Short mmCIF file of C-alpha atoms in Angstrom, two decimals:
data_model
loop_
_atom_site.label_atom_id
_atom_site.label_comp_id
_atom_site.label_asym_id
_atom_site.label_seq_id
_atom_site.Cartn_x
_atom_site.Cartn_y
_atom_site.Cartn_z
CA UNK A 269 -28.28 -4.54 -12.31
CA UNK A 270 -25.38 -3.36 -13.56
CA UNK A 271 -23.22 -6.08 -14.36
CA UNK A 272 -26.39 -7.76 -16.86
CA UNK A 273 -26.12 -4.15 -19.03
CA UNK A 274 -22.29 -4.06 -18.65
CA UNK A 275 -22.46 -7.83 -20.23
CA UNK A 276 -24.41 -7.10 -22.69
CA UNK A 277 -22.81 -4.13 -23.85
CA UNK A 278 -19.41 -6.20 -23.95
CA UNK A 279 -21.06 -8.54 -26.18
CA UNK A 280 -22.29 -5.88 -28.28
CA UNK A 281 -18.75 -4.55 -28.84
CA UNK A 282 -17.29 -7.97 -29.20
CA UNK A 283 -19.35 -9.27 -31.71
CA UNK A 284 -18.91 -5.38 -33.60
CA UNK A 285 -15.34 -6.11 -33.43
CA UNK A 286 -15.53 -9.77 -34.55
CA UNK A 287 -17.22 -8.23 -37.61
CA UNK A 288 -14.44 -5.48 -38.26
CA UNK A 289 -11.04 -7.22 -37.58
CA UNK A 290 -11.59 -9.97 -40.28
CA UNK A 291 -12.96 -7.79 -42.84
CA UNK A 292 -9.29 -6.66 -44.29
CA UNK A 293 -8.71 -10.51 -44.54
CA UNK A 294 -11.86 -11.76 -45.90
CA UNK A 295 -11.87 -8.89 -48.43
CA UNK A 296 -8.25 -10.13 -49.23
CA UNK A 297 -9.02 -13.69 -49.41
CA UNK A 298 -12.01 -12.82 -51.83
CA UNK A 299 -9.60 -10.49 -54.22
CA UNK A 300 -7.28 -13.22 -54.24
CA UNK A 301 -9.67 -16.00 -55.34
CA UNK A 302 -11.03 -13.96 -58.06
CA UNK A 303 -7.82 -12.95 -59.35
CA UNK A 304 -6.69 -16.71 -59.11
CA UNK A 305 -10.08 -17.02 -61.37
CA UNK A 306 -8.96 -14.60 -63.71
CA UNK A 307 -5.58 -16.18 -64.49
CA UNK A 308 -3.11 -14.72 -61.90
CA UNK A 309 -0.51 -16.27 -60.20
CA UNK A 310 -0.56 -15.22 -56.35
CA UNK A 311 3.37 -14.42 -55.52
CA UNK A 312 2.67 -12.75 -51.79
CA UNK A 313 0.47 -11.61 -49.44
CA UNK A 314 0.83 -9.00 -46.89
CA UNK A 315 3.87 -8.27 -47.95
CA UNK A 316 5.61 -5.84 -45.69
CA UNK A 317 8.40 -3.36 -46.91
CA UNK A 318 10.07 -0.42 -45.64
CA UNK A 319 8.14 1.66 -47.38
CA UNK A 320 4.67 -0.13 -46.16
CA UNK A 321 2.66 -3.61 -46.63
CA UNK A 322 1.12 -4.48 -50.21
CA UNK A 323 -2.09 -6.65 -49.64
CA UNK A 324 -1.34 -8.56 -52.84
CA UNK A 325 1.67 -9.35 -54.86
CA UNK A 326 0.58 -11.10 -58.46
CA UNK A 327 1.86 -11.83 -61.68
CA UNK A 328 -0.67 -11.02 -64.64
CA UNK A 329 -1.89 -13.86 -66.41
CA UNK A 330 -0.13 -12.58 -69.61
CA UNK A 331 2.87 -12.99 -67.66
CA UNK A 332 4.70 -10.03 -68.39
CA UNK A 333 3.90 -7.89 -65.22
CA UNK A 334 4.05 -7.81 -61.70
CA UNK A 335 1.02 -6.63 -59.99
CA UNK A 336 0.37 -4.99 -56.52
CA UNK A 337 -2.92 -5.33 -55.63
CA UNK A 338 -4.52 -2.72 -53.15
CA UNK A 339 -7.64 -4.22 -51.97
CA UNK A 340 -10.52 -2.05 -50.42
CA UNK A 341 -13.11 -4.16 -48.49
CA UNK A 342 -16.38 -2.89 -46.84
CA UNK A 343 -19.60 -3.99 -45.69
CA UNK A 344 -22.89 -2.40 -46.77
CA UNK A 345 -26.66 -2.67 -45.93
CA UNK A 346 -29.04 -3.50 -48.01
CA UNK A 347 -29.66 -0.56 -49.88
CA UNK A 348 -26.83 0.77 -49.55
CA UNK A 349 -24.82 0.00 -52.32
CA UNK A 350 -23.22 3.03 -54.00
CA UNK A 351 -22.78 5.18 -51.20
CA UNK A 352 -19.78 4.01 -49.66
CA UNK A 353 -17.57 2.02 -52.39
CA UNK A 354 -14.40 0.64 -51.37
CA UNK A 355 -12.52 2.03 -54.27
CA UNK A 356 -13.27 5.62 -53.30
CA UNK A 357 -11.14 5.04 -50.00
CA UNK A 358 -7.73 5.36 -51.89
CA UNK A 359 -6.63 8.65 -51.20
CA UNK A 360 -3.81 11.05 -53.14
CA UNK A 361 -1.35 9.88 -50.35
CA UNK A 362 -2.38 6.45 -50.71
CA UNK A 363 -1.39 6.38 -54.48
CA UNK A 364 1.91 8.14 -53.76
CA UNK A 365 2.44 5.35 -51.20
CA UNK A 366 1.42 2.64 -53.38
CA UNK A 367 3.97 4.11 -56.27
CA UNK A 368 6.55 4.02 -53.75
CA UNK A 369 5.62 0.28 -52.94
CA UNK A 370 5.83 -0.47 -56.18
CA UNK A 371 9.23 0.57 -56.99
CA UNK A 372 10.27 -0.93 -54.01
CA UNK A 373 9.10 -4.27 -54.86
CA UNK A 374 10.31 -3.83 -58.51
CA UNK A 375 13.99 -2.76 -57.28
CA UNK A 376 13.98 -6.18 -54.48
CA UNK A 377 11.46 -9.02 -54.83
CA UNK A 378 11.19 -9.14 -58.20
CA UNK A 379 15.15 -9.29 -58.98
CA UNK A 380 15.58 -12.02 -56.05
CA UNK A 381 12.58 -14.35 -57.50
CA UNK A 382 13.87 -13.69 -61.15
CA UNK A 383 10.83 -11.29 -62.13
CA UNK A 384 13.37 -8.67 -62.47
CA UNK A 385 12.13 -8.16 -66.36
CA UNK A 386 8.61 -7.60 -66.05
CA UNK A 387 6.96 -4.47 -65.70
CA UNK A 388 5.11 -3.54 -62.58
CA UNK A 389 2.02 -1.76 -62.27
CA UNK A 390 -0.68 -0.82 -59.30
CA UNK A 391 -4.11 -2.42 -59.67
CA UNK A 392 -6.98 -1.93 -57.14
CA UNK A 393 -9.89 -4.63 -56.32
CA UNK A 394 -12.85 -3.59 -54.46
CA UNK A 395 -15.07 -5.86 -52.46
CA UNK A 396 -18.03 -5.36 -50.68
CA UNK A 397 -19.87 -7.38 -48.33
CA UNK A 398 -23.33 -7.59 -47.44
CA UNK A 399 -23.80 -7.02 -43.40
CA UNK A 400 -23.89 -10.66 -41.81
CA UNK A 401 -22.97 -13.00 -45.25
CA UNK A 402 -19.67 -14.25 -45.57
CA UNK A 403 -19.26 -14.36 -49.10
CA UNK A 404 -18.83 -11.08 -51.02
CA UNK A 405 -21.87 -9.56 -52.73
CA UNK A 406 -19.61 -7.55 -55.27
CA UNK A 407 -15.81 -7.68 -56.69
CA UNK A 408 -14.90 -4.94 -59.02
CA UNK A 409 -11.08 -5.22 -60.35
CA UNK A 410 -9.52 -1.76 -61.75
CA UNK A 411 -6.12 -3.08 -63.74
CA UNK A 412 -3.26 0.00 -63.94
CA UNK A 413 -5.83 1.91 -61.25
CA UNK A 414 -2.52 4.05 -60.04
CA UNK A 415 -0.02 4.95 -62.33
CA UNK A 416 3.95 4.91 -61.54
CA UNK A 417 3.68 8.58 -59.87
CA UNK A 418 1.18 7.87 -57.88
CA UNK A 419 -2.09 9.35 -59.57
CA UNK A 420 -5.50 7.42 -60.16
CA UNK A 421 -6.02 6.51 -64.03
#
């Protein structure tokens, strides 16, 4: 009797983990695809620096800016849209960390790749998935979402 219940519980936990683990990766892939369609050139994904990690590093369509992209993804139930907006997860502390990452990128990677003359900006891309669906139900892009001091604009 215990074994079947334990087995069922383990299946539920595994299914839940399977939905949660790739969510960030699915969100980043959807954001990268969206940005490419908008003319951005993706320079790096999950770029690690001493200050932290950048989800996406891109070059703007005008080729005049290096863009640090923070991707926020959420799974929403039908009818739940708007209640748990992914972009609301950007806290003041996260904004400061992104600003610090942007400065780090500008002084290191951009010069190594010959892109040091470009300005740097921080964008946020929010990706929503409907429960049980692989493709995003909504993608919202916020250019210049965080300023150089880490405040939302």
